[in-house]
mmCIF file of N, CA and C in Angstrom:
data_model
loop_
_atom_site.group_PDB
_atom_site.id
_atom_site.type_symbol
_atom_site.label_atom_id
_atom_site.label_comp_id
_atom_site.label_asym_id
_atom_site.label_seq_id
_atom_site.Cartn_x
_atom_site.Cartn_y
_atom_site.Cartn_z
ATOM 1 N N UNK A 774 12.744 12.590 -11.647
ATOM 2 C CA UNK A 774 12.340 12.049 -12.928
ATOM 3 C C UNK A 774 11.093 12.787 -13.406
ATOM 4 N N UNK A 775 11.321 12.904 -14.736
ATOM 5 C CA UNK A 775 9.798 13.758 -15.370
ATOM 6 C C UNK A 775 9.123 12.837 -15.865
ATOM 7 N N UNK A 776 7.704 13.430 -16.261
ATOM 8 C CA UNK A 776 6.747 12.198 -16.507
ATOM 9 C C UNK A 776 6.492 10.453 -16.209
ATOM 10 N N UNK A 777 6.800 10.318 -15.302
ATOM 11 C CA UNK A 777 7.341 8.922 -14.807
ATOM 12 C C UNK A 777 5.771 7.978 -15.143
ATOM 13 N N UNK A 778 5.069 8.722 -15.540
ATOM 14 C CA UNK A 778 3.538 8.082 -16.121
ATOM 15 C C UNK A 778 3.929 7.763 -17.225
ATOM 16 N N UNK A 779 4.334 8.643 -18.070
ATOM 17 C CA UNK A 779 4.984 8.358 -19.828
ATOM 18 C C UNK A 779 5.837 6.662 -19.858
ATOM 19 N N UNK A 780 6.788 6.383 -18.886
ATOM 20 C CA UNK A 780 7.324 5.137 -18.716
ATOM 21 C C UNK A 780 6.128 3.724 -18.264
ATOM 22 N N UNK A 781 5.255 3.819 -18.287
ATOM 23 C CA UNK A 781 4.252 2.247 -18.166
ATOM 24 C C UNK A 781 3.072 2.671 -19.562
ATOM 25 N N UNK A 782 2.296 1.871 -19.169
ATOM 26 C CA UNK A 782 0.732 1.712 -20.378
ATOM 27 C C UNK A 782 0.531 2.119 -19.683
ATOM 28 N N UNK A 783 -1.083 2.160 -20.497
ATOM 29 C CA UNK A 783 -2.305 2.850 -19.389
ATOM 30 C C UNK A 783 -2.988 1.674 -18.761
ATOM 31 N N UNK A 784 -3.259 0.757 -19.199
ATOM 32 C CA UNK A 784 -3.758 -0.372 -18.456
ATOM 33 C C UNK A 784 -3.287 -0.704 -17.292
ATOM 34 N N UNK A 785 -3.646 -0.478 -15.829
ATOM 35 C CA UNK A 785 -3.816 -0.316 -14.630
ATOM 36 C C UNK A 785 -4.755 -1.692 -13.879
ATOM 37 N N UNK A 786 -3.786 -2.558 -13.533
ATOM 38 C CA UNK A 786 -4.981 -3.266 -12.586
ATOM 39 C C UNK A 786 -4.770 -3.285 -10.915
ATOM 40 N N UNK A 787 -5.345 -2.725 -10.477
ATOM 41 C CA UNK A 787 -5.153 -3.000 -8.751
ATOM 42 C C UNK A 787 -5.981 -4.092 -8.167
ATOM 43 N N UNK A 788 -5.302 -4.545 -7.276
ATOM 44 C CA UNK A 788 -5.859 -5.657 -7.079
ATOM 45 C C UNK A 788 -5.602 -5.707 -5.615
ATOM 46 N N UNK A 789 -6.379 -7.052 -4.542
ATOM 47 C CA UNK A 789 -5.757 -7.168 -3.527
ATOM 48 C C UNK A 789 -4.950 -8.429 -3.008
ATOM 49 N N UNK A 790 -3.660 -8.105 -2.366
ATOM 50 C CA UNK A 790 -2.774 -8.724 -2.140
ATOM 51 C C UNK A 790 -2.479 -9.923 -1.159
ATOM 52 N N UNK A 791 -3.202 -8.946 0.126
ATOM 53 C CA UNK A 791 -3.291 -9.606 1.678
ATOM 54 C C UNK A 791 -4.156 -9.134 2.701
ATOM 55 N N UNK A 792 -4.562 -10.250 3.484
ATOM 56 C CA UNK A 792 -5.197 -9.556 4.966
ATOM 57 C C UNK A 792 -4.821 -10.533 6.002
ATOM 58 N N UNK A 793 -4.480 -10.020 6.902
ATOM 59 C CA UNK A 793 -4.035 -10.919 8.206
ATOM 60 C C UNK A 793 -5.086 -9.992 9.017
ATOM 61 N N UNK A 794 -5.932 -10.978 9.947
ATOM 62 C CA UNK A 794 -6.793 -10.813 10.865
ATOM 63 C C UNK A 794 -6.286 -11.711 11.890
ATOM 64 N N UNK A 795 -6.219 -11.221 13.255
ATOM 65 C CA UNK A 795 -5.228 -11.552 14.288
ATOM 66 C C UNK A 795 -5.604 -11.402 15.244
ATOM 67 N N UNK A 796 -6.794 -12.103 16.162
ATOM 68 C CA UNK A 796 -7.239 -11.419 17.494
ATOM 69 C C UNK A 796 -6.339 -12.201 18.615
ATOM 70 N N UNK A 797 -6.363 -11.031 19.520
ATOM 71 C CA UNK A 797 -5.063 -10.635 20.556
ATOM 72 C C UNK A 797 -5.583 -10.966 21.882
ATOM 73 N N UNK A 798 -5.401 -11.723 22.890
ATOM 74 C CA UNK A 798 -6.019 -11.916 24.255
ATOM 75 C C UNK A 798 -4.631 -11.029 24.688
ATOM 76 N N UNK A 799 -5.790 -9.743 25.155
ATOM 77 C CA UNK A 799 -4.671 -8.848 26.318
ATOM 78 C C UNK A 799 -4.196 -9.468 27.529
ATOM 79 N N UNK A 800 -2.664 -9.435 27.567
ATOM 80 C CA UNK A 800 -2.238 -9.369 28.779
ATOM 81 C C UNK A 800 -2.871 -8.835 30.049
ATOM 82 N N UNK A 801 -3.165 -7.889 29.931
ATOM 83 C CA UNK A 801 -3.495 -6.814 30.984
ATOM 84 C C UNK A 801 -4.738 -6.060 31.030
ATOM 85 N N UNK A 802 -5.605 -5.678 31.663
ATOM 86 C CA UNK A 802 -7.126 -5.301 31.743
ATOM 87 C C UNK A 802 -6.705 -3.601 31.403
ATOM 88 N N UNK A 803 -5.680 -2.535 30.745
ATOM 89 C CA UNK A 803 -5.428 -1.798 30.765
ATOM 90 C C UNK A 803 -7.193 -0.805 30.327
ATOM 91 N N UNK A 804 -7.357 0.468 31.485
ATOM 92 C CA UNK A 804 -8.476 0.643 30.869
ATOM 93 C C UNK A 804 -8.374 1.674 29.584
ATOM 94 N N UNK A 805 -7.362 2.511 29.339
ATOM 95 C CA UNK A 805 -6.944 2.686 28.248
ATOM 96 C C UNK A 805 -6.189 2.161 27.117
ATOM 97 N N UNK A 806 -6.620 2.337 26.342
ATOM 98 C CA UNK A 806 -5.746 1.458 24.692
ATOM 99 C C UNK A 806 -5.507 2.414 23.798
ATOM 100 N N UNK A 807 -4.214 2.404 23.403
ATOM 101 C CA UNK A 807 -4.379 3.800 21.657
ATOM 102 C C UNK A 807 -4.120 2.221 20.585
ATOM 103 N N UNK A 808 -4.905 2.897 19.714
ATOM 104 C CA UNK A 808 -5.155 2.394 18.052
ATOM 105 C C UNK A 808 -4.053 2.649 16.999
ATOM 106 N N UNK A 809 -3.070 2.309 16.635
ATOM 107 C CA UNK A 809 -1.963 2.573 16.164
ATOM 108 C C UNK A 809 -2.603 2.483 14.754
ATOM 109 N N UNK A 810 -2.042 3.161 13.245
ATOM 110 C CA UNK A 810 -2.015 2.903 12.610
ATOM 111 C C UNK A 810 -1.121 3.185 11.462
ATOM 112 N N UNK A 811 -0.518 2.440 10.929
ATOM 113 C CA UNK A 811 0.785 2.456 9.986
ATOM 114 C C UNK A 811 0.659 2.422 8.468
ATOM 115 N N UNK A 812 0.744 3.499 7.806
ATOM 116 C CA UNK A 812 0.641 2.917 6.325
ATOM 117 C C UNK A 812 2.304 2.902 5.443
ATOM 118 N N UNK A 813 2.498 1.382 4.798
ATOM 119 C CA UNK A 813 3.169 1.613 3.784
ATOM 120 C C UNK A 813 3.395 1.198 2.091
ATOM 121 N N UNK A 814 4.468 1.778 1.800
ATOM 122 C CA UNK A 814 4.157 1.571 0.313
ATOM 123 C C UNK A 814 5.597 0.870 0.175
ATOM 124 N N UNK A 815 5.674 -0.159 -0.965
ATOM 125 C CA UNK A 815 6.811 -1.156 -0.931
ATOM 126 C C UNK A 815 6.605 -1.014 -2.848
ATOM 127 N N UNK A 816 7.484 -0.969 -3.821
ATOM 128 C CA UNK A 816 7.735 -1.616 -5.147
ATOM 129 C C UNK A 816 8.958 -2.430 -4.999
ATOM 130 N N UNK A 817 8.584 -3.301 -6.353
ATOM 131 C CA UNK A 817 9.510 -4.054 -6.666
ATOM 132 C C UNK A 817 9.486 -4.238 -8.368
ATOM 133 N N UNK A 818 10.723 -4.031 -8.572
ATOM 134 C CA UNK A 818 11.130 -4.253 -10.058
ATOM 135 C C UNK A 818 10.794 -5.866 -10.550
ATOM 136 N N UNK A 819 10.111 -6.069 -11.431
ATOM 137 C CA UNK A 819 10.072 -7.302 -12.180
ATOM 138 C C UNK A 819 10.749 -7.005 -13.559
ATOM 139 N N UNK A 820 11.606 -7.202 -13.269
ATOM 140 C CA UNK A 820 12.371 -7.057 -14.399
ATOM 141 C C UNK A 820 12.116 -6.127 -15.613
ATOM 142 N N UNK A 821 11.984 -6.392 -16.779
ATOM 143 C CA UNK A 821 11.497 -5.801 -17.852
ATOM 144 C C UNK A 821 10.361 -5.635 -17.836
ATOM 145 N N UNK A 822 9.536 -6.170 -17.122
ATOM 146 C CA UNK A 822 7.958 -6.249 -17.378
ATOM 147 C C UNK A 822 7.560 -4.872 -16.557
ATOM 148 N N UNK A 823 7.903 -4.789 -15.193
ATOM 149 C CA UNK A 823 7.174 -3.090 -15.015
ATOM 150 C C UNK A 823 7.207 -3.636 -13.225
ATOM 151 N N UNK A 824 6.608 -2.438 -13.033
ATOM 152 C CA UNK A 824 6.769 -2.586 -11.344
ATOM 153 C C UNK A 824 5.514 -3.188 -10.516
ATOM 154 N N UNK A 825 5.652 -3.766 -9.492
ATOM 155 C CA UNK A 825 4.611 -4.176 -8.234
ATOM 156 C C UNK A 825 4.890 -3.106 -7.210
ATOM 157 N N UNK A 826 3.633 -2.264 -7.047
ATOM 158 C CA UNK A 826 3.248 -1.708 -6.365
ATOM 159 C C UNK A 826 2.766 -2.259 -4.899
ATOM 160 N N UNK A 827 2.807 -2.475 -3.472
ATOM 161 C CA UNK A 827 1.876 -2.723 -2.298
ATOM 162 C C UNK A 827 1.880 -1.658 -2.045
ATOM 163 N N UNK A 828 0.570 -0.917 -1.529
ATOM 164 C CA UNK A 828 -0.062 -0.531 -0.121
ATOM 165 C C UNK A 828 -0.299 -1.208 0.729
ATOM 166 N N UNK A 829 -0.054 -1.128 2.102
ATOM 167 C CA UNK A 829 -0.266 -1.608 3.132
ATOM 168 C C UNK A 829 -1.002 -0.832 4.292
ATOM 169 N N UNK A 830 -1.901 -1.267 4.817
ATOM 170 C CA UNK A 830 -1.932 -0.312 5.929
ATOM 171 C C UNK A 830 -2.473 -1.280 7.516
ATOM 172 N N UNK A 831 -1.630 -1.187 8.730
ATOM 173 C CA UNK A 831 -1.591 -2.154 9.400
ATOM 174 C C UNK A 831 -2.002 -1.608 10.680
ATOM 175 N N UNK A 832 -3.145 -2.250 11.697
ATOM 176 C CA UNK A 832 -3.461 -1.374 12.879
ATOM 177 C C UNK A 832 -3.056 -2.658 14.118
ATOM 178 N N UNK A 833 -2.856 -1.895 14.895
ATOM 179 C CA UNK A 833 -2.568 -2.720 16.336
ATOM 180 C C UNK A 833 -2.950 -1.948 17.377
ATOM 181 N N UNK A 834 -3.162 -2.465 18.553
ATOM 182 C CA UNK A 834 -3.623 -1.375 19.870
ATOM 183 C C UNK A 834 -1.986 -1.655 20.724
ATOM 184 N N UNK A 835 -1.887 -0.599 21.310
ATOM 185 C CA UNK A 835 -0.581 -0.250 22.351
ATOM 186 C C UNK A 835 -1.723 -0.224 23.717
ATOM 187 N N UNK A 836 -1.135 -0.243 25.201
ATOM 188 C CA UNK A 836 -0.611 -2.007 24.737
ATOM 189 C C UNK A 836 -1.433 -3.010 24.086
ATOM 190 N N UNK A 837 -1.187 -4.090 23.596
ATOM 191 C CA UNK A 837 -1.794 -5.358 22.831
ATOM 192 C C UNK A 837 -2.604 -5.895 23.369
ATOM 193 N N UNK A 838 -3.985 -5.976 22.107
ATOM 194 C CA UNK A 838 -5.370 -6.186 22.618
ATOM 195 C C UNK A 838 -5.817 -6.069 21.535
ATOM 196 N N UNK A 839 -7.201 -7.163 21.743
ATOM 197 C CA UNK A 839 -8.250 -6.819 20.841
ATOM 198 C C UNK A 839 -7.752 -7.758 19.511
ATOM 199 N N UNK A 840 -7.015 -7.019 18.825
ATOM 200 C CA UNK A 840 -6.773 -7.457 17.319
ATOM 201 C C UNK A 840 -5.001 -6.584 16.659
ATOM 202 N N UNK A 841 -4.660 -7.607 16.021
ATOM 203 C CA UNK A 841 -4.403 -6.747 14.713
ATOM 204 C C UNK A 841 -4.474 -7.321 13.392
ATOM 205 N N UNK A 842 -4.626 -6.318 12.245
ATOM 206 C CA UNK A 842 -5.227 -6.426 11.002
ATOM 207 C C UNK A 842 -3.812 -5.598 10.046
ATOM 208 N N UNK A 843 -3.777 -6.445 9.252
ATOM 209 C CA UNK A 843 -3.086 -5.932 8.173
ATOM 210 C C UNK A 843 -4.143 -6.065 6.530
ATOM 211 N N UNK A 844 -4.107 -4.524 5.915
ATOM 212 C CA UNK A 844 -4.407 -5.143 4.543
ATOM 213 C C UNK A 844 -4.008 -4.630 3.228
ATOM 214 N N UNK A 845 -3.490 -5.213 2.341
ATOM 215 C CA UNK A 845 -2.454 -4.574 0.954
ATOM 216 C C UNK A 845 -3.720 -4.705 0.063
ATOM 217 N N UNK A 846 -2.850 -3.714 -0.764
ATOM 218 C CA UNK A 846 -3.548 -3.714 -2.165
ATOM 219 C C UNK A 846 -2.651 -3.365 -2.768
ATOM 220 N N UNK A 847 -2.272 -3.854 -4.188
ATOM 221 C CA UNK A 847 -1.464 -3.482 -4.989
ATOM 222 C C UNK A 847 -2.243 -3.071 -6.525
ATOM 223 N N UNK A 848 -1.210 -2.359 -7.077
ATOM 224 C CA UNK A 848 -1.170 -2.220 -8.786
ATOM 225 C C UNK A 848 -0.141 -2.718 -9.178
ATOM 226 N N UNK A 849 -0.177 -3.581 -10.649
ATOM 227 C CA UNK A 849 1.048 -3.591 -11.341
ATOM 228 C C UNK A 849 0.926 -2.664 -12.724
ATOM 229 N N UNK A 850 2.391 -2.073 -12.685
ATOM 230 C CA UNK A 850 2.479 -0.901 -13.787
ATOM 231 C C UNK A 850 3.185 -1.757 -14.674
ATOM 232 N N UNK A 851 2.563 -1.906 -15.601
ATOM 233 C CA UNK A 851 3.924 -2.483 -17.066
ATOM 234 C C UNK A 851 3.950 -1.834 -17.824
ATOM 235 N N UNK A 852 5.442 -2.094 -18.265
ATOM 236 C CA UNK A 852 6.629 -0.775 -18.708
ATOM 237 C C UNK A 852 6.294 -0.714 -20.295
ATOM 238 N N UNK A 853 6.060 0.387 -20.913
ATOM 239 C CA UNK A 853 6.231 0.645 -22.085
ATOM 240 C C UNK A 853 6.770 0.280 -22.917
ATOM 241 N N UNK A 854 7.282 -0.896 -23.826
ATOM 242 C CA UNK A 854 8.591 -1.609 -24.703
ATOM 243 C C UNK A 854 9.265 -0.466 -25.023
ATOM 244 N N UNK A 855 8.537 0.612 -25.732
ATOM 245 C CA UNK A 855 9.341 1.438 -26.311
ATOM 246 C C UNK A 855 9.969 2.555 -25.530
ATOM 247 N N UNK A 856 9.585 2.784 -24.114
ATOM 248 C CA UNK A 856 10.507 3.639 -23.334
ATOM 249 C C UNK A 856 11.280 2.587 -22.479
ATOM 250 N N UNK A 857 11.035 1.347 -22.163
ATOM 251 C CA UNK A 857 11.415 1.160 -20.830
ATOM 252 C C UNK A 857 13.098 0.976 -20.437
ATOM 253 N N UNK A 858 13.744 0.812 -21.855
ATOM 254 C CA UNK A 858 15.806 0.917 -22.153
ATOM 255 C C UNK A 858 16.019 2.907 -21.828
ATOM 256 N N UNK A 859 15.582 3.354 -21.830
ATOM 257 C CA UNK A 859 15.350 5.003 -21.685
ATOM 258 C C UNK A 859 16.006 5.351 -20.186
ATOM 259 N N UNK A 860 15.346 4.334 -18.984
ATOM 260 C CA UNK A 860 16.336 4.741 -17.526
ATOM 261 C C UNK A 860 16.695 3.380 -16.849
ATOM 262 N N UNK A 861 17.463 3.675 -16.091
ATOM 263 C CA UNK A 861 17.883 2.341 -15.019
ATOM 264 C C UNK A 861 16.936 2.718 -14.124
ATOM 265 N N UNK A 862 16.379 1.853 -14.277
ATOM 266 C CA UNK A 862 15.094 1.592 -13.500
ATOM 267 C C UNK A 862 15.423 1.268 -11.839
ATOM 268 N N UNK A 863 16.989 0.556 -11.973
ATOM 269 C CA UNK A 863 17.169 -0.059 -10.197
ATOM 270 C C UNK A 863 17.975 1.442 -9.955
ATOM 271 N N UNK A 864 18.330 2.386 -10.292
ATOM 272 C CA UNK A 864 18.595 3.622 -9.210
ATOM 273 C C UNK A 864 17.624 4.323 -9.336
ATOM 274 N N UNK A 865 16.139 4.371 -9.937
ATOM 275 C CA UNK A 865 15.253 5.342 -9.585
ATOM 276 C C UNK A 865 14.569 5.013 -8.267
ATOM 277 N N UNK A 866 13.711 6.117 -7.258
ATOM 278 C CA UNK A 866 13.271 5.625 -5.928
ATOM 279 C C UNK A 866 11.870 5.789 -6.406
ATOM 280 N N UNK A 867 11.298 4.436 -7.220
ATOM 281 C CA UNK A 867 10.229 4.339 -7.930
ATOM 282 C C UNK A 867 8.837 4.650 -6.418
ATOM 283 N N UNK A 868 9.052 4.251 -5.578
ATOM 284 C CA UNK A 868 7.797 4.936 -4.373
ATOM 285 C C UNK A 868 7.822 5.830 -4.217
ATOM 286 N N UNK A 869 9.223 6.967 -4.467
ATOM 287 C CA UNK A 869 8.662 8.362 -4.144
ATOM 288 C C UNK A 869 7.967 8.693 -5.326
ATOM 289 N N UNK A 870 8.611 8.582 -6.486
ATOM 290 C CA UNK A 870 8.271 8.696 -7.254
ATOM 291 C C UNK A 870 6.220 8.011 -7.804
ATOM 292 N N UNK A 871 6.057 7.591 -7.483
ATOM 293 C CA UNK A 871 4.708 6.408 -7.444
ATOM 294 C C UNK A 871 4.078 8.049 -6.497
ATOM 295 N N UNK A 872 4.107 7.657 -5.714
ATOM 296 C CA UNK A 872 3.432 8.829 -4.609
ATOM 297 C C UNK A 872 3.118 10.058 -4.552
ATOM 298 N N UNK A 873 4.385 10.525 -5.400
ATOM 299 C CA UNK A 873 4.024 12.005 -5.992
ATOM 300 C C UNK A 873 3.596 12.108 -7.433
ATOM 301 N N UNK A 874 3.656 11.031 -8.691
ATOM 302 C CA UNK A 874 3.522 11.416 -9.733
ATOM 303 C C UNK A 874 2.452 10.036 -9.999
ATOM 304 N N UNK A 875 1.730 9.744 -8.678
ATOM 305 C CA UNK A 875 0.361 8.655 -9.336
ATOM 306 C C UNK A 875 -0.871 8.998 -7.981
ATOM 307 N N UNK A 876 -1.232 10.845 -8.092
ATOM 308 C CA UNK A 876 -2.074 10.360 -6.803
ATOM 309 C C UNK A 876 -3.887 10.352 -6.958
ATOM 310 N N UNK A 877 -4.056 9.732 -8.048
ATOM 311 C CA UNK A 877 -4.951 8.823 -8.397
ATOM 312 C C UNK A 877 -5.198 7.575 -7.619
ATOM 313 N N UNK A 878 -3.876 7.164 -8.023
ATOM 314 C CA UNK A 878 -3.687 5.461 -7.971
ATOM 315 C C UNK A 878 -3.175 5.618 -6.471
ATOM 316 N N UNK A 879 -2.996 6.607 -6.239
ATOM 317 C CA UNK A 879 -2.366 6.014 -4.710
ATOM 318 C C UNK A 879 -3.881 6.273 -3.893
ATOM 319 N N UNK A 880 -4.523 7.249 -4.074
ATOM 320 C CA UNK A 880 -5.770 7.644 -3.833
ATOM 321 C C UNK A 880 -6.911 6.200 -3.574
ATOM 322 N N UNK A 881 -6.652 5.397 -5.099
ATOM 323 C CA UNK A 881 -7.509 4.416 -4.927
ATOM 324 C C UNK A 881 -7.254 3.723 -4.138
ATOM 325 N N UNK A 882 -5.909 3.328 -3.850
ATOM 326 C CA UNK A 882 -5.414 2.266 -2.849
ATOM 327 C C UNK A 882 -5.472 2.505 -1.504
ATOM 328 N N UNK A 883 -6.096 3.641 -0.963
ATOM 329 C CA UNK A 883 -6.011 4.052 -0.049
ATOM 330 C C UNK A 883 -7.563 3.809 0.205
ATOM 331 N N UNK A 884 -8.213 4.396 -0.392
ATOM 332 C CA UNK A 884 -9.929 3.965 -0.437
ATOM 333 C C UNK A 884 -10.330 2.796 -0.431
ATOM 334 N N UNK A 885 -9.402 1.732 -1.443
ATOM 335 C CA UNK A 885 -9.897 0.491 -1.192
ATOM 336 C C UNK A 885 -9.359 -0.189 0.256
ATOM 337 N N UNK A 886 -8.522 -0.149 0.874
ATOM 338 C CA UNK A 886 -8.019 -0.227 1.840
ATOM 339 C C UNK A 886 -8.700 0.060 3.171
ATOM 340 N N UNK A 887 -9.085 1.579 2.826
ATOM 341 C CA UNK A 887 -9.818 2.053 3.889
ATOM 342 C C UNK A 887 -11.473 1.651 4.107
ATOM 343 N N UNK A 888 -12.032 1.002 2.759
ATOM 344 C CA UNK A 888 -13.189 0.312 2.579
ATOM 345 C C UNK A 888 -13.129 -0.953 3.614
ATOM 346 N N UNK A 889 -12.263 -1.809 2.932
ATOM 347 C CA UNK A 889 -11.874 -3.448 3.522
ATOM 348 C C UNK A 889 -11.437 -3.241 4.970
ATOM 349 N N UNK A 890 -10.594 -2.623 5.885
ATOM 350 C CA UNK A 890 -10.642 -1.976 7.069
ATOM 351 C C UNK A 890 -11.593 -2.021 7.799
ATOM 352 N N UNK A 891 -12.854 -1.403 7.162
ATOM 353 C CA UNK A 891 -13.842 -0.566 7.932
ATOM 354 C C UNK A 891 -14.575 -2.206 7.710
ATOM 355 N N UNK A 892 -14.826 -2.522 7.212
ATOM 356 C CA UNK A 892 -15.649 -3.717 6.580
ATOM 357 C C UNK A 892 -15.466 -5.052 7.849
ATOM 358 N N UNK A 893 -13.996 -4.791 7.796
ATOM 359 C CA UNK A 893 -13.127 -6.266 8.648
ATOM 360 C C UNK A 893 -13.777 -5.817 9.872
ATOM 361 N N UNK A 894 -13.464 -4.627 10.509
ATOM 362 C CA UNK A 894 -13.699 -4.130 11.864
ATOM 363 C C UNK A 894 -15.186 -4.177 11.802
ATOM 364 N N UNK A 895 -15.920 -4.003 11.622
ATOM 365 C CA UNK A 895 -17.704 -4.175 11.200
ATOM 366 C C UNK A 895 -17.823 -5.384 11.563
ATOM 367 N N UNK A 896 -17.193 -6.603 11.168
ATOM 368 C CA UNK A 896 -17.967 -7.659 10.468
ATOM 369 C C UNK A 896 -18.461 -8.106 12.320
ATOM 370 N N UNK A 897 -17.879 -8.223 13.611
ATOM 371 C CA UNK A 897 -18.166 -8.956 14.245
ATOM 372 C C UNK A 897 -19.289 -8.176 14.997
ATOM 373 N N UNK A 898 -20.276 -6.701 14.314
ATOM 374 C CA UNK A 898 -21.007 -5.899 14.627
ATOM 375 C C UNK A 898 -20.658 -4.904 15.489
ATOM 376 N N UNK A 899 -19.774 -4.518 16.012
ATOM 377 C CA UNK A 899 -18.961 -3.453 16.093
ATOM 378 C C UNK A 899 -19.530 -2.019 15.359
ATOM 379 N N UNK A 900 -18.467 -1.110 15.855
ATOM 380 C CA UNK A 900 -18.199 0.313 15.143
ATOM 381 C C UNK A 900 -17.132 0.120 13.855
ATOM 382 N N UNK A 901 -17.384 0.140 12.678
ATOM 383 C CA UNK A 901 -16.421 0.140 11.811
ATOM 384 C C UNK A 901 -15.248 1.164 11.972
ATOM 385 N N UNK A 902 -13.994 0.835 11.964
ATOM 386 C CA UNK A 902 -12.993 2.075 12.274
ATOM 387 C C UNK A 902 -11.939 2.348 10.786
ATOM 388 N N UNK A 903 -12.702 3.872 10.719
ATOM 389 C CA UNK A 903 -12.273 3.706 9.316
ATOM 390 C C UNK A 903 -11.495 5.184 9.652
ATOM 391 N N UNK A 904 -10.213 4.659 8.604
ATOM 392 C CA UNK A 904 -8.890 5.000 8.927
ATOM 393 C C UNK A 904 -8.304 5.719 7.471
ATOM 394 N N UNK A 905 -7.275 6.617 6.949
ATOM 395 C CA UNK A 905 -7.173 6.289 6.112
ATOM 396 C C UNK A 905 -6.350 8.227 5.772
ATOM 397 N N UNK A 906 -5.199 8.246 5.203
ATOM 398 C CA UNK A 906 -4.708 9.664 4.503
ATOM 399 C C UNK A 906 -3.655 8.966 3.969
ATOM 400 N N UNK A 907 -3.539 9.098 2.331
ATOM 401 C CA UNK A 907 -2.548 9.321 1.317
ATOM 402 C C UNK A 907 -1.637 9.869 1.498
ATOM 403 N N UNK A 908 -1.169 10.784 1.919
ATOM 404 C CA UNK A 908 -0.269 11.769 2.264
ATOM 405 C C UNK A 908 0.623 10.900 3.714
ATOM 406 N N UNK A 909 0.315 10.276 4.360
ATOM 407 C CA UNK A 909 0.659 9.228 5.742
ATOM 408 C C UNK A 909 1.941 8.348 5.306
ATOM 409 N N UNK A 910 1.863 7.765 4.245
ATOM 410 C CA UNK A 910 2.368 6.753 3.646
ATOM 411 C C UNK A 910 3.917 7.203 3.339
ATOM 412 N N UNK A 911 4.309 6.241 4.068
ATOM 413 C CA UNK A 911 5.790 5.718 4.465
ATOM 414 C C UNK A 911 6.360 4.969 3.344
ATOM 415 N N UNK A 912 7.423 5.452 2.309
ATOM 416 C CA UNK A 912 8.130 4.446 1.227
ATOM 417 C C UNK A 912 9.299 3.474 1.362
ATOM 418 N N UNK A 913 9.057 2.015 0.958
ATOM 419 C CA UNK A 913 10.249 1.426 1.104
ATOM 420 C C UNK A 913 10.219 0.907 -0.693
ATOM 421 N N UNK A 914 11.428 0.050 -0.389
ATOM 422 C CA UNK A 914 11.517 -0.287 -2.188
ATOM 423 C C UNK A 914 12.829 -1.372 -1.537
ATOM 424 N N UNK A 915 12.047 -2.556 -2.657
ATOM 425 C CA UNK A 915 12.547 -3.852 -2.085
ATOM 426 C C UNK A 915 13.336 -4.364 -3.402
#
């Protein structure tokens, strides 16, 4: 798809969605742990009105310990009246599309993300573990 920016307004609000904070009593005294971390991106069509965007990005330790943390941020894009009859919106793969033709917005969501992250992991005085590449991000579409 070309210009896939031309199909919404410019009015942009991101916002945040979710955080699950989850501390983990390890099984096992393992003296090594790896830090997993997963990012993804999910839209969903609201009908005529325009799309919901999530970022997600979710950490856990292998094996299980410590914590895990999930935290989204979304944008909603609303659709242009006057383009939005122009494509079928349910066969476009609006996240690849989002990912390669918004990396602004995917940029921010990744920063704000990677802010709130570092922030969560901080708060109990800790090392903040700050995490975080645009380019990482895994697309689904719901």
């Amino acid at each position: 798809m070309e210009n896939f920016n031309e199909y919404f307004l410019k009015d942009r609000r991101v916002f945040l969605e979710n955080i699950n904070y989850e501390t983990v009593k390890a099984e096992t005294m393992e003296p090594q742990r790896r830090l997993g971390c997963r990012d993804t991106v999910v839209a969903q069509l609201i009908g005529d009105r325009g799309v919901k965007i999530i970022f997600n990005r979710r950490l856990n330790f292998e094996p299980e310990a410590l914590f895990t943390l999930s935290v989204s941020f979304g944008v909603f894009l609303r659709f242009d009246p006057t383009r939005y009859g122009e494509v079928n919106w349910k066969e476009v793969n609006i996240v690849k599309q989002f990912t390669s033709d918004c990396p602004a917005l995917m940029s921010e969501l990744n920063a704000r993300t990677t802010m709130m992250v570092a922030q969560i992991t901080a708060a109990s005085g800790g090392v903040p573990i700050v995490t975080g590449n645009p380019h990482d991000a895994k697309g689904n579409t719901q």
